[in-house]
Amino acid sequence: MASRARVRAPELVGKGGWLNTGSKELTLGDLRGKIILLDFWTFCCINCLHVLDELRELEEKHRDTLVIVGVHSPKFVHEAEHGAVVDAVARYDVAHPVLDDPELVTWKQYAVRAWPTLVVVDPEGYVVAQHAGEGHAHAIAALVEELEAEHAAKGTLRRGDSPYVPPVAEPGVLRFPGKAVRLPHGGYLVADSGHHSLVELAEDGETVLRRIGDGERGFVDGPADAARFSEPQGLALLPGDGDEGGGAVVVADTVNHALRRVDLASGEVTTVAGTGRQWWQNSATSGPAREVDLSSPWDVAWFDGRVWIAMAGTHQLWAWDPADGTVAVAAGTTNEGLVDGPADEAWFAQPSGLAVSPDGERLWVADSETSAVRWVAAGTHRVSTAVGTGLFDFGHRDGAAGQALLQHPLGVTVLPDGSVAIADTYNHALRRYDPASGEVTTLATDLREPSGAVVVDGDIVVVESARHRLTRLRLPEEAVQVEAAAHRTQRPATEVAPGALRLDVIFTPPAGQKLDESFGPATRLLVSSTPPELLLSGEGSDTALDRELRLNPAVTEGVLHISAMAASCDDDPAIEYPTCHVHQQDWGVPVRLVEGAASRLPLVLAGMDR
């Protein structure tokens, strides 16, 4: 057995207490003898949601030796609310204990720097590995099997049931609905995300006319009563499509990484884009739609002759062309942040809502992680920002758009006067941006995680996701007066010295694998900063996972944007077709420049910083 570094694991502490344990408080001592996988996550983070799905098979296979513990570590103020964490655990079917750590106590004890981060603790209570980002499930599975054998031989492995206690599910017609669309003949089609189906509701927004999908998580085409979805979100009517008398809707089937088409007359479901696999770096970015991988499509809209896709998982906009059956990137670089400009240079951060202006000249985008509203110009596809400043500034502040603040909006809806209603999700509010005046106002409060809305006869019907319902509101003539609040993420800034800073991204290939450069470089490192003046040198892309940066002493604080990728393949010449895996993570590291502080910044992609 290869020797490995071991560090005593700090205790698990969180002011919000424990979920999914039947009200029992857990300690590391209670879990001694088990292999523990700590998943540091926050429910706004699309990469964290990907990891939840990656871990499901591992969790089931090793349920008698492995305990996964989610450590919920909030970015946004709303995510520090205990009730919101309870909702998120139910929304995403988290089937393991979760520690609610609103003050990031355990995050700091484990020196975590990014969402998501996975930490492996052996049965004797020692940290033996750390992984940041996605794509590590196979490496962790190999390590778990190694630890099982090692500690079974030592007599330190304890088999038995997990401390997980499932919560009681609340019955209801809808469960965490995502978005809705107004149907041509009246009524609504709603993405019933928590029930993995679509529901057609009557004009009252409550009476169920039919359900499309059998309610089980899956990826199955076919008639309405047999089809399966996985947490569907966005919906859009297709112009001039569908059988006579119905039309058709395209669905962003988020966790299946696919677009589905629903014939409204028959309810028949077909897949029109995506393979069911998640897109990774170096995957195809265009081609026949059924052959190209997608990544967590969150919303869809008909714009400029194609169906545009808010591709939350890659921080991009893509487009599907029903005429020729192709899909391609339309805007964004996969870098996460807020950068305007030409489509192929713009940065987004988890775009989650789309709406088209009445004249068809603008595609409005709810860019959730930057708490921003952006827009794409028809024809040129140039990207601009209407409201929002970046990844770490958010709040609830009305007034001139340049200083207004939102908090993780998930939806946008164009109003009859051309202004834009914003589902300001984590502020539990409906906001309005007026392009004519450049002002942001509040239309309604006391909503619960609104995620989308549709306009009906001068009213607006809001999808209240965490109240599991549609709520119809009269559009007010006057704005609601709301006390202004501005926030920055609670995540602590890393103190570093001005001048030379050594950046080390640590990556150790999983057991039985190696970096394989037979077809080109197996690693990539991309560095930039906000503001750009923070970096005097060291920005840009290269293949080495370490680099010397020079930080500008005149800039006291900022954010280092670091994206790392490493590919590892089976290290056995006897294997004719070796299996390869991609490991990747984007870090946005807030830094504060302090004389005499650290001159090295280690970031663990996989392994341990020795």
PDB file of C-alpha atoms in Angstrom, residues 348-497:
ATOM      1  CA  PHE A 348     -20.876  34.716 -18.068  1.00  0.00           C
ATOM      2  CA  ALA A 349     -21.434  33.116 -14.678  1.00  0.00           C
ATOM      3  CA  GLN A 350     -24.147  30.485 -14.637  1.00  0.00           C
ATOM      4  CA  PRO A 351     -26.708  32.080 -16.970  1.00  0.00           C
ATOM      5  CA  SER A 352     -30.088  30.791 -15.825  1.00  0.00           C
ATOM      6  CA  GLY A 353     -32.870  32.829 -17.434  1.00  0.00           C
ATOM      7  CA  LEU A 354     -33.643  34.122 -20.945  1.00  0.00           C
ATOM      8  CA  ALA A 355     -36.256  36.454 -22.463  1.00  0.00           C
ATOM      9  CA  VAL A 356     -36.551  38.242 -25.802  1.00  0.00           C
ATOM     10  CA  SER A 357     -37.512  41.890 -26.255  1.00  0.00           C
ATOM     11  CA  PRO A 358     -40.777  42.587 -28.145  1.00  0.00           C
ATOM     12  CA  ASP A 359     -38.875  43.838 -31.200  1.00  0.00           C
ATOM     13  CA  GLY A 360     -36.595  40.797 -31.176  1.00  0.00           C
ATOM     14  CA  GLU A 361     -33.489  42.986 -30.953  1.00  0.00           C
ATOM     15  CA  ARG A 362     -32.298  41.880 -27.504  1.00  0.00           C
ATOM     16  CA  LEU A 363     -31.944  38.591 -25.664  1.00  0.00           C
ATOM     17  CA  TRP A 364     -32.090  39.351 -21.943  1.00  0.00           C
ATOM     18  CA  VAL A 365     -30.049  37.070 -19.675  1.00  0.00           C
ATOM     19  CA  ALA A 366     -30.301  36.462 -15.929  1.00  0.00           C
ATOM     20  CA  ASP A 367     -26.643  35.826 -15.107  1.00  0.00           C
ATOM     21  CA  SER A 368     -27.138  34.365 -11.660  1.00  0.00           C
ATOM     22  CA  GLU A 369     -23.662  34.032 -10.097  1.00  0.00           C
ATOM     23  CA  THR A 370     -22.747  37.647 -10.932  1.00  0.00           C
ATOM     24  CA  SER A 371     -26.197  38.794  -9.718  1.00  0.00           C
ATOM     25  CA  ALA A 372     -26.534  40.515 -13.068  1.00  0.00           C
ATOM     26  CA  VAL A 373     -28.895  41.144 -15.955  1.00  0.00           C
ATOM     27  CA  ARG A 374     -27.087  41.059 -19.309  1.00  0.00           C
ATOM     28  CA  TRP A 375     -28.250  41.298 -22.910  1.00  0.00           C
ATOM     29  CA  VAL A 376     -27.180  40.030 -26.315  1.00  0.00           C
ATOM     30  CA  ALA A 377     -27.753  42.168 -29.417  1.00  0.00           C
ATOM     31  CA  ALA A 378     -29.452  40.530 -32.400  1.00  0.00           C
ATOM     32  CA  GLY A 379     -27.206  40.203 -35.421  1.00  0.00           C
ATOM     33  CA  THR A 380     -23.880  41.169 -33.826  1.00  0.00           C
ATOM     34  CA  HIS A 381     -24.436  39.061 -30.680  1.00  0.00           C
ATOM     35  CA  ARG A 382     -22.379  41.550 -28.696  1.00  0.00           C
ATOM     36  CA  VAL A 383     -22.856  41.126 -24.923  1.00  0.00           C
ATOM     37  CA  SER A 384     -23.614  44.059 -22.588  1.00  0.00           C
ATOM     38  CA  THR A 385     -24.502  44.400 -18.901  1.00  0.00           C
ATOM     39  CA  ALA A 386     -27.550  46.317 -17.669  1.00  0.00           C
ATOM     40  CA  VAL A 387     -27.334  45.565 -13.919  1.00  0.00           C
ATOM     41  CA  GLY A 388     -24.576  43.922 -11.854  1.00  0.00           C
ATOM     42  CA  THR A 389     -20.875  44.295 -11.119  1.00  0.00           C
ATOM     43  CA  GLY A 390     -19.322  40.869 -10.540  1.00  0.00           C
ATOM     44  CA  LEU A 391     -19.101  37.582  -8.685  1.00  0.00           C
ATOM     45  CA  PHE A 392     -18.835  38.849  -5.122  1.00  0.00           C
ATOM     46  CA  ASP A 393     -21.135  41.913  -4.932  1.00  0.00           C
ATOM     47  CA  PHE A 394     -24.868  41.509  -4.415  1.00  0.00           C
ATOM     48  CA  GLY A 395     -27.773  42.854  -2.379  1.00  0.00           C
ATOM     49  CA  HIS A 396     -31.139  44.556  -2.712  1.00  0.00           C
ATOM     50  CA  ARG A 397     -30.732  48.141  -3.850  1.00  0.00           C
ATOM     51  CA  ASP A 398     -32.945  50.079  -6.245  1.00  0.00           C
ATOM     52  CA  GLY A 399     -32.124  53.198  -8.255  1.00  0.00           C
ATOM     53  CA  ALA A 400     -29.774  53.839 -11.149  1.00  0.00           C
ATOM     54  CA  ALA A 401     -28.774  50.543 -12.778  1.00  0.00           C
ATOM     55  CA  GLY A 402     -25.076  51.275 -12.377  1.00  0.00           C
ATOM     56  CA  GLN A 403     -25.349  51.031  -8.588  1.00  0.00           C
ATOM     57  CA  ALA A 404     -28.404  48.762  -8.191  1.00  0.00           C
ATOM     58  CA  LEU A 405     -27.935  45.312  -6.676  1.00  0.00           C
ATOM     59  CA  LEU A 406     -29.611  41.944  -7.163  1.00  0.00           C
ATOM     60  CA  GLN A 407     -29.011  38.595  -5.426  1.00  0.00           C
ATOM     61  CA  HIS A 408     -28.700  35.521  -7.667  1.00  0.00           C
ATOM     62  CA  PRO A 409     -31.577  36.135 -10.125  1.00  0.00           C
ATOM     63  CA  LEU A 410     -32.785  33.073 -12.015  1.00  0.00           C
ATOM     64  CA  GLY A 411     -35.365  34.530 -14.386  1.00  0.00           C
ATOM     65  CA  VAL A 412     -36.189  37.452 -16.681  1.00  0.00           C
ATOM     66  CA  THR A 413     -39.543  38.302 -18.297  1.00  0.00           C
ATOM     67  CA  VAL A 414     -40.222  41.119 -20.770  1.00  0.00           C
ATOM     68  CA  LEU A 415     -43.181  43.298 -19.749  1.00  0.00           C
ATOM     69  CA  PRO A 416     -45.632  44.911 -22.218  1.00  0.00           C
ATOM     70  CA  ASP A 417     -43.837  48.291 -22.040  1.00  0.00           C
ATOM     71  CA  GLY A 418     -40.477  46.731 -22.953  1.00  0.00           C
ATOM     72  CA  SER A 419     -39.060  46.819 -19.440  1.00  0.00           C
ATOM     73  CA  VAL A 420     -37.731  43.626 -17.858  1.00  0.00           C
ATOM     74  CA  ALA A 421     -39.148  41.891 -14.782  1.00  0.00           C
ATOM     75  CA  ILE A 422     -36.424  40.067 -12.855  1.00  0.00           C
ATOM     76  CA  ALA A 423     -37.042  37.020 -10.684  1.00  0.00           C
ATOM     77  CA  ASP A 424     -34.602  38.177  -7.996  1.00  0.00           C
ATOM     78  CA  THR A 425     -34.473  34.734  -6.485  1.00  0.00           C
ATOM     79  CA  TYR A 426     -32.394  35.097  -3.328  1.00  0.00           C
ATOM     80  CA  ASN A 427     -34.023  38.422  -2.431  1.00  0.00           C
ATOM     81  CA  HIS A 428     -37.471  36.759  -2.646  1.00  0.00           C
ATOM     82  CA  ALA A 429     -38.523  39.653  -4.854  1.00  0.00           C
ATOM     83  CA  LEU A 430     -39.722  40.657  -8.294  1.00  0.00           C
ATOM     84  CA  ARG A 431     -37.635  43.542  -9.609  1.00  0.00           C
ATOM     85  CA  ARG A 432     -37.930  45.697 -12.753  1.00  0.00           C
ATOM     86  CA  TYR A 433     -35.279  47.158 -15.015  1.00  0.00           C
ATOM     87  CA  ASP A 434     -36.380  49.932 -17.384  1.00  0.00           C
ATOM     88  CA  PRO A 435     -33.989  50.309 -20.337  1.00  0.00           C
ATOM     89  CA  ALA A 436     -35.472  53.707 -21.164  1.00  0.00           C
ATOM     90  CA  SER A 437     -34.710  55.300 -17.791  1.00  0.00           C
ATOM     91  CA  GLY A 438     -31.882  53.027 -16.672  1.00  0.00           C
ATOM     92  CA  GLU A 439     -33.638  52.561 -13.314  1.00  0.00           C
ATOM     93  CA  VAL A 440     -34.171  49.448 -11.198  1.00  0.00           C
ATOM     94  CA  THR A 441     -37.233  49.217  -8.943  1.00  0.00           C
ATOM     95  CA  THR A 442     -38.969  46.571  -6.832  1.00  0.00           C
ATOM     96  CA  LEU A 443     -42.386  45.347  -7.966  1.00  0.00           C
ATOM     97  CA  ALA A 444     -43.134  42.815  -5.224  1.00  0.00           C
ATOM     98  CA  THR A 445     -41.589  41.225  -2.155  1.00  0.00           C
ATOM     99  CA  ASP A 446     -42.473  38.284   0.107  1.00  0.00           C
ATOM    100  CA  LEU A 447     -42.111  35.791  -2.695  1.00  0.00           C
ATOM    101  CA  ARG A 448     -40.175  32.606  -1.964  1.00  0.00           C
ATOM    102  CA  GLU A 449     -37.290  31.923  -4.330  1.00  0.00           C
ATOM    103  CA  PRO A 450     -39.053  33.105  -7.502  1.00  0.00           C
ATOM    104  CA  SER A 451     -37.446  31.451 -10.516  1.00  0.00           C
ATOM    105  CA  GLY A 452     -39.473  32.688 -13.485  1.00  0.00           C
ATOM    106  CA  ALA A 453     -42.635  34.495 -14.553  1.00  0.00           C
ATOM    107  CA  VAL A 454     -45.076  34.943 -17.441  1.00  0.00           C
ATOM    108  CA  VAL A 455     -47.289  37.913 -18.369  1.00  0.00           C
ATOM    109  CA  VAL A 456     -51.034  37.301 -18.595  1.00  0.00           C
ATOM    110  CA  ASP A 457     -53.542  40.045 -19.458  1.00  0.00           C
ATOM    111  CA  GLY A 458     -51.597  42.793 -17.716  1.00  0.00           C
ATOM    112  CA  ASP A 459     -50.853  40.615 -14.672  1.00  0.00           C
ATOM    113  CA  ILE A 460     -47.690  38.659 -13.978  1.00  0.00           C
ATOM    114  CA  VAL A 461     -47.722  35.024 -12.886  1.00  0.00           C
ATOM    115  CA  VAL A 462     -44.645  34.220 -10.812  1.00  0.00           C
ATOM    116  CA  VAL A 463     -43.188  30.746 -10.256  1.00  0.00           C
ATOM    117  CA  GLU A 464     -42.578  30.660  -6.494  1.00  0.00           C
ATOM    118  CA  SER A 465     -40.254  27.710  -6.501  1.00  0.00           C
ATOM    119  CA  ALA A 466     -39.793  27.254  -2.742  1.00  0.00           C
ATOM    120  CA  ARG A 467     -43.556  27.692  -2.128  1.00  0.00           C
ATOM    121  CA  HIS A 468     -44.299  25.098  -4.812  1.00  0.00           C
ATOM    122  CA  ARG A 469     -46.882  27.210  -6.624  1.00  0.00           C
ATOM    123  CA  LEU A 470     -47.722  29.838  -9.233  1.00  0.00           C
ATOM    124  CA  THR A 471     -48.685  33.243  -7.813  1.00  0.00           C
ATOM    125  CA  ARG A 472     -50.607  35.791  -9.878  1.00  0.00           C
ATOM    126  CA  LEU A 473     -49.860  39.448  -9.145  1.00  0.00           C
ATOM    127  CA  ARG A 474     -51.268  42.700 -10.465  1.00  0.00           C
ATOM    128  CA  LEU A 475     -48.438  44.750 -11.907  1.00  0.00           C
ATOM    129  CA  PRO A 476     -48.251  47.727  -9.532  1.00  0.00           C
ATOM    130  CA  GLU A 477     -48.415  51.317 -10.738  1.00  0.00           C
ATOM    131  CA  GLU A 478     -45.882  52.358  -8.097  1.00  0.00           C
ATOM    132  CA  ALA A 479     -42.739  50.600  -6.943  1.00  0.00           C
ATOM    133  CA  VAL A 480     -42.455  48.972  -3.521  1.00  0.00           C
ATOM    134  CA  GLN A 481     -40.161  50.889  -1.165  1.00  0.00           C
ATOM    135  CA  VAL A 482     -37.431  48.575   0.109  1.00  0.00           C
ATOM    136  CA  GLU A 483     -34.607  49.396   2.498  1.00  0.00           C
ATOM    137  CA  ALA A 484     -31.356  49.128   0.576  1.00  0.00           C
ATOM    138  CA  ALA A 485     -28.875  46.390   1.460  1.00  0.00           C
ATOM    139  CA  ALA A 486     -25.457  45.719  -0.046  1.00  0.00           C
ATOM    140  CA  HIS A 487     -23.395  42.599   0.624  1.00  0.00           C
ATOM    141  CA  ARG A 488     -20.157  40.913  -0.273  1.00  0.00           C
ATOM    142  CA  THR A 489     -19.574  37.198   0.048  1.00  0.00           C
ATOM    143  CA  GLN A 490     -18.629  36.052   3.564  1.00  0.00           C
ATOM    144  CA  ARG A 491     -15.800  34.045   2.118  1.00  0.00           C
ATOM    145  CA  PRO A 492     -12.589  35.434   3.664  1.00  0.00           C
ATOM    146  CA  ALA A 493      -9.977  37.049   1.427  1.00  0.00           C
ATOM    147  CA  THR A 494      -6.575  35.345   1.259  1.00  0.00           C
ATOM    148  CA  GLU A 495      -3.756  37.610   2.410  1.00  0.00           C
ATOM    149  CA  VAL A 496      -0.800  37.542   0.032  1.00  0.00           C
ATOM    150  CA  ALA A 497       2.310  39.677  -0.315  1.00  0.00           C
TER     151      ALA A 497
END
